[in-house]
Tab-separated table of C-alpha atoms and ligand atoms in Angstrom:
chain	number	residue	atom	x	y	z
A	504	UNK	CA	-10.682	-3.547	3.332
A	505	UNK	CA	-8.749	-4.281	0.349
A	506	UNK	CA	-4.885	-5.974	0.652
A	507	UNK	CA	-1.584	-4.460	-1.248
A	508	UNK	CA	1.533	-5.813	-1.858
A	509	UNK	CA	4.516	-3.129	-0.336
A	510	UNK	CA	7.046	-4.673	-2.263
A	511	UNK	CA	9.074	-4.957	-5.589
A	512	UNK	CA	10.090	-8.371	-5.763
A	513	UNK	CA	8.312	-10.117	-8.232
A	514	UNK	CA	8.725	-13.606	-6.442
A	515	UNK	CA	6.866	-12.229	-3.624
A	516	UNK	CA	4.039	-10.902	-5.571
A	517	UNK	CA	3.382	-13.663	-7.803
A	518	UNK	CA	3.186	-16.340	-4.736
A	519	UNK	CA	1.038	-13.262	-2.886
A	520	UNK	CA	-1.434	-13.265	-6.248
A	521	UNK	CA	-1.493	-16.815	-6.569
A	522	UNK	CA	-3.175	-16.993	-3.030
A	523	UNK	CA	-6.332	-14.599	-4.479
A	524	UNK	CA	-5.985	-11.869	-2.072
A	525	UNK	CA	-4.172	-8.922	-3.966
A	526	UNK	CA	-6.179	-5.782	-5.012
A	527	UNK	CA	-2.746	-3.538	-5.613
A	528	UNK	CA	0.455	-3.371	-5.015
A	529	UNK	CA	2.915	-0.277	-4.059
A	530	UNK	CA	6.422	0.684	-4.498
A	531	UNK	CA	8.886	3.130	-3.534
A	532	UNK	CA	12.398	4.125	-3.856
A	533	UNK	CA	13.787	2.048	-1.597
A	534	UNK	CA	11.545	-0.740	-2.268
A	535	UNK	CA	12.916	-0.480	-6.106
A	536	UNK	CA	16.529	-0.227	-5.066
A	537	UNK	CA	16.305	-3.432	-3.363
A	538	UNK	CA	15.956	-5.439	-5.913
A	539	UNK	CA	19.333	-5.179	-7.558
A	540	UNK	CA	19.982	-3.747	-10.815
A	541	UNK	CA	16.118	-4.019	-11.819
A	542	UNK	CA	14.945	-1.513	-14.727
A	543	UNK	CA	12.090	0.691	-12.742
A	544	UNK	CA	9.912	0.387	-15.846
A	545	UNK	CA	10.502	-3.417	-16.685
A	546	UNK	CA	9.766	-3.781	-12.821
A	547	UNK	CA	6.382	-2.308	-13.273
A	548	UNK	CA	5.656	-4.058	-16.463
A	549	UNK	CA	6.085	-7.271	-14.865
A	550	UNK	CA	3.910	-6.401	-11.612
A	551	UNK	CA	1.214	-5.385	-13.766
A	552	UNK	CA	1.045	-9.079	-15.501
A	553	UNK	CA	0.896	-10.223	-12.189
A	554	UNK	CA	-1.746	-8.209	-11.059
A	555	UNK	CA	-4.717	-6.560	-11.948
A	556	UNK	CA	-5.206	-3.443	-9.545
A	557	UNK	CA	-3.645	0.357	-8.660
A	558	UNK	CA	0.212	-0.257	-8.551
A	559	UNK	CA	2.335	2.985	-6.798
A	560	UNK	CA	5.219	4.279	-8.723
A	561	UNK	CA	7.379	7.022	-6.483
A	562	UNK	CA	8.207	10.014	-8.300
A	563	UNK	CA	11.582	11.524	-7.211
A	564	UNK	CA	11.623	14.844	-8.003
A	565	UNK	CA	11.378	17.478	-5.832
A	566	UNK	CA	9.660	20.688	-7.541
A	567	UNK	CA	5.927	20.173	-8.436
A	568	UNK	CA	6.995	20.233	-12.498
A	569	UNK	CA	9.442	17.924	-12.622
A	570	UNK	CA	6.773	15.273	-10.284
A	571	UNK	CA	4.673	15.959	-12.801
A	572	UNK	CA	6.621	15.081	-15.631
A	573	UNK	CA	7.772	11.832	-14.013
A	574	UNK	CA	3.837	10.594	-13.446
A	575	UNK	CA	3.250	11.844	-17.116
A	576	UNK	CA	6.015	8.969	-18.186
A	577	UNK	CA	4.681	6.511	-15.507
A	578	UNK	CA	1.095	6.806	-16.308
A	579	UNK	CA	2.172	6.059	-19.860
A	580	UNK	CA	3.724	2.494	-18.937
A	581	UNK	CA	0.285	1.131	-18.047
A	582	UNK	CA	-3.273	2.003	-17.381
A	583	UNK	CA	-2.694	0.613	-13.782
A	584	UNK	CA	0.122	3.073	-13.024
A	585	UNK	CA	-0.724	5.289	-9.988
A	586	UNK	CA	1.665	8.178	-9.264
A	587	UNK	CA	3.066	8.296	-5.929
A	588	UNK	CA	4.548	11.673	-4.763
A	589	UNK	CA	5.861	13.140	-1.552
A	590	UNK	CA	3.311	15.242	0.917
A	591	UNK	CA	4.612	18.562	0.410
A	592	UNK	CA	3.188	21.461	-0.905
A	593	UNK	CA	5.220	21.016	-4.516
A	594	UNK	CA	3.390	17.246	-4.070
A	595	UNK	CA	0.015	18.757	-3.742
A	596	UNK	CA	0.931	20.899	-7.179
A	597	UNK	CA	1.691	17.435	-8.791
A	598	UNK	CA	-1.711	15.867	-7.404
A	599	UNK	CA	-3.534	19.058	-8.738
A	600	UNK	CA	-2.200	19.340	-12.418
A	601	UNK	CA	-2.118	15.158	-12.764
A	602	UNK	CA	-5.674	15.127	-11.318
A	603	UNK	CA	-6.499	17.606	-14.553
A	604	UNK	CA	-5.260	15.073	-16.838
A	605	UNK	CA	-6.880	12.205	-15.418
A	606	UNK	CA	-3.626	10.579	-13.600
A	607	UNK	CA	-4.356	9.286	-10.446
A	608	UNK	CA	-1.923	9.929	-7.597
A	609	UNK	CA	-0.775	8.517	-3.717
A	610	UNK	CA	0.553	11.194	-1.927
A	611	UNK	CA	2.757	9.133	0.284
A	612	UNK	CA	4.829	9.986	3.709
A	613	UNK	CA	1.490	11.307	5.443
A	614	UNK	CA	1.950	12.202	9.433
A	615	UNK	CA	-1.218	13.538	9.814
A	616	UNK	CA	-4.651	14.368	9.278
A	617	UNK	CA	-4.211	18.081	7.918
A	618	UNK	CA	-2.144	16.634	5.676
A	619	UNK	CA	-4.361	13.855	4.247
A	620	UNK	CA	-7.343	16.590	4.028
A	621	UNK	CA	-4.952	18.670	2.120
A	622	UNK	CA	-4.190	15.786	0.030
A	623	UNK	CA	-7.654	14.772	-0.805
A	624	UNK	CA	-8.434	18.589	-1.441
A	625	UNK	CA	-5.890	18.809	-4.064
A	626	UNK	CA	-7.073	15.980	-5.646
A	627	UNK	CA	-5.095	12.892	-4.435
A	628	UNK	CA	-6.706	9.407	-5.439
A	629	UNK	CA	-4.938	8.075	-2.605
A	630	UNK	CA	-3.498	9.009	0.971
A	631	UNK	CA	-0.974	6.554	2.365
A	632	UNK	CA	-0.588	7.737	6.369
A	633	UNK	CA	2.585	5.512	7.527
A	634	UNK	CA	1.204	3.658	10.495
A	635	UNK	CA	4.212	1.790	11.578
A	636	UNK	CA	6.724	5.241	11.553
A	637	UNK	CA	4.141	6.959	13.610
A	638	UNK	CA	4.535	4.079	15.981
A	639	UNK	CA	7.955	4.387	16.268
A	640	UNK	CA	8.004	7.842	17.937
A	641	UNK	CA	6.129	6.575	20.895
A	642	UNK	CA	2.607	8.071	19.070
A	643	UNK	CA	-0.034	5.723	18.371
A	644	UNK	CA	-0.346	5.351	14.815
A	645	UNK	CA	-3.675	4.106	14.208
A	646	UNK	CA	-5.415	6.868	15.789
A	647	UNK	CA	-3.915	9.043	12.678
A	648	UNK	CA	-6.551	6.233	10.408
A	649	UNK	CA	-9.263	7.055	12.820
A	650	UNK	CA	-8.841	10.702	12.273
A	651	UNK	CA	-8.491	10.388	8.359
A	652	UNK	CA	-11.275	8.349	8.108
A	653	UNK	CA	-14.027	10.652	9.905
A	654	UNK	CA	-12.898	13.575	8.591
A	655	UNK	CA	-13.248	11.913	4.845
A	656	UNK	CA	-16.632	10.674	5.825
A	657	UNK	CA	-17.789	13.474	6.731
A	658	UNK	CA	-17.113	15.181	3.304
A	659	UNK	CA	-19.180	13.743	0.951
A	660	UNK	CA	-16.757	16.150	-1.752
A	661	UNK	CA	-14.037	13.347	-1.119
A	662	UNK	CA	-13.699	10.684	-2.729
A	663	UNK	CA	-10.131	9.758	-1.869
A	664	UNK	CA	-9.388	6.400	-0.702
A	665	UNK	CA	-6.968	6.169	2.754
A	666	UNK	CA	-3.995	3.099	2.503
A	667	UNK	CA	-2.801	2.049	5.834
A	668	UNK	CA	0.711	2.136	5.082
A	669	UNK	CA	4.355	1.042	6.878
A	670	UNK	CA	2.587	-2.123	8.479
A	671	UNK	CA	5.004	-4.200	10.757
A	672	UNK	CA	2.442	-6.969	12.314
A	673	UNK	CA	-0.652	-8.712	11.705
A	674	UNK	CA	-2.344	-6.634	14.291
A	675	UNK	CA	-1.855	-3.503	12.157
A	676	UNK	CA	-3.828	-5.241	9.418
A	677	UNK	CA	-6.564	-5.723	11.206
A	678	UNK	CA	-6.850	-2.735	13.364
A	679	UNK	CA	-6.144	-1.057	9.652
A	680	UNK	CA	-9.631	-2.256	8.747
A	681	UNK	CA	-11.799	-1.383	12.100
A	682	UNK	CA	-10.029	2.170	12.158
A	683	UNK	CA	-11.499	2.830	8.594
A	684	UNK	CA	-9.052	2.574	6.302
A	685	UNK	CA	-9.946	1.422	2.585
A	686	UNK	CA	-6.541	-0.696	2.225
A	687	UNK	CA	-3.489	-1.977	3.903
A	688	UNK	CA	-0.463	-2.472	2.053
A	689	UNK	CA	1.408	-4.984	3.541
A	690	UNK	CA	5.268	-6.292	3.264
A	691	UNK	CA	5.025	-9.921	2.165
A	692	UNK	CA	6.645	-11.537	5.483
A	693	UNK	CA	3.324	-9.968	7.527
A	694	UNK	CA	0.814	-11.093	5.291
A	695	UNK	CA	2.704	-15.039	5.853
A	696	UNK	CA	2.563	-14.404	9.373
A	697	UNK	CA	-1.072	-13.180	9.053
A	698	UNK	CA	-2.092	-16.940	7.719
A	699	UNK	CA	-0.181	-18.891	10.727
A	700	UNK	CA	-1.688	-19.785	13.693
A	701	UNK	CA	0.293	-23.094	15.908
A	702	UNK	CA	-3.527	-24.102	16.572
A	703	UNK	CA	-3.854	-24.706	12.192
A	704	UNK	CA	-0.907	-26.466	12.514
A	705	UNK	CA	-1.826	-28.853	15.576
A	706	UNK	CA	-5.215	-28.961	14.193
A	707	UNK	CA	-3.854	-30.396	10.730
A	708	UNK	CA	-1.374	-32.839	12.537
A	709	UNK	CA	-4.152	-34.339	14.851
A	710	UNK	CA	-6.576	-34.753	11.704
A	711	UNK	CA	-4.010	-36.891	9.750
A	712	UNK	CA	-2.927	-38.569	13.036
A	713	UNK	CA	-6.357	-39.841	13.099
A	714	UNK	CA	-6.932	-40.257	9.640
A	715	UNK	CA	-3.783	-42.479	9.531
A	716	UNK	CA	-4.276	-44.470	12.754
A	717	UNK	CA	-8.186	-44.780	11.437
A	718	UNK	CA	-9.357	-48.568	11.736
B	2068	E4P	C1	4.006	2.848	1.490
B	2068	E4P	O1	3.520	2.900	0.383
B	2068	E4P	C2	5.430	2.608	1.767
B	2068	E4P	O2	5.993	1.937	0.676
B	2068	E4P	C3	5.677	1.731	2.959
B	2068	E4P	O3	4.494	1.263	3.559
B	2068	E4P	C4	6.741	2.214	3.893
B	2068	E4P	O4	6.870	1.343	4.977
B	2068	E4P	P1	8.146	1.295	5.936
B	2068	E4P	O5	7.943	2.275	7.046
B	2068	E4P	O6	8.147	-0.130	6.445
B	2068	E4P	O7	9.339	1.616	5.078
């Protein structure tokens, strides 16, 4: 299972790439909006320097036109550029007519499975369910990446690839990859917490105890 960046903050990604482990990063509105006064554009110009892999732009538009137009004018910023949309049914007509073109789209905010077979129907490179929001409502989210992925196994017409998205813990990661999913795209401060473990730690502290107190 490949690892994403969920982020827009370019200090986070380049420490995340310098470690070896990024295949892709995503983005969305709010993920944009958080870094202050940042130019969208510039913002993905800079992650794809960093990076050499899918990277989500969010379309805002509502109607399936006006999606499409915006992934027309993000696919033209870089080669990378995958345009994310909304799963509705003016989404799907977004996935369909940029699939024509060659455009590859996420269709993000996915609940559940009809709507990733939909998805992948109409055309969608990638489905991102959102793991840690189905959580939330007292439903068990992984179970919706279990579903996805044996209903797009058993289609050998698909080809669309399933992101475990809205990951809160380490645990998601990893339950990410035995439920079948392709990729998790992680937030920056679970992929840290992913690497520590107070065993490293008291492992490294005894080794240069020793190595220090060594005759
Ligand atoms: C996915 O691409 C989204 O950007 C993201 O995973 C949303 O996560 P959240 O529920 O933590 O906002």
């Amino acid at each position: 299972m490949q690892i994403y960046l969920d982020t827009a903050n370019i200090s986070e990604i380049r420490e995340a790439a310098s470690w070896g482990i990024l295949s892709g990063v995503t983005t969305n509105p709010t993920l944009i909006a958080r870094e202050k006064g940042a130019d969208f554009k510039s913002v993905i110009g800079e992650i794809a320097e960093l990076v050499d892999g899918p990277i989500s732009a969010e379309a805002v538009s509502l109607d399936g036109e006006g999606m499409v137009k915006e992934g027309l004018e993000f696919a033209a910023w870089h080669p990378n550029v995958i345009v994310k949309v909304p799963c509705t049914t003016e989404g799907l007509k977004a996935v369909y007519q940029l699939a024509k073109q060659g455009i590859r789209t996420n269709v993000t905010l996915i609940f559940n499975a009809s709507q990733a077979l939909l998805s992948a129907r109409a055309g969608a490179f990638i489905v991102s369910p959102f793991v840690g929001r189905v959580d939330d409502t007292g439903v068990d989210g992984m179970q919706l990446i279990r579903e996805i992925s044996q209903i797009y196994k058993g289609d050998s017409e698909i080809k669309t690839k399933i992101i475990s998205a809205s990951i809160r813990h380490p645990r998601h990661i990893i339950d990410s990859a035995l439920a079948g999913a392709d990729i998790a795209t992680c937030p920056f401060k679970v992929l840290q917490m992913s690497m520590r473990h107070p065993l490293t730690d008291r492992g490294i502290e005894q080794f240069l105890a020793d190595w220090k107190a060594r005759g």
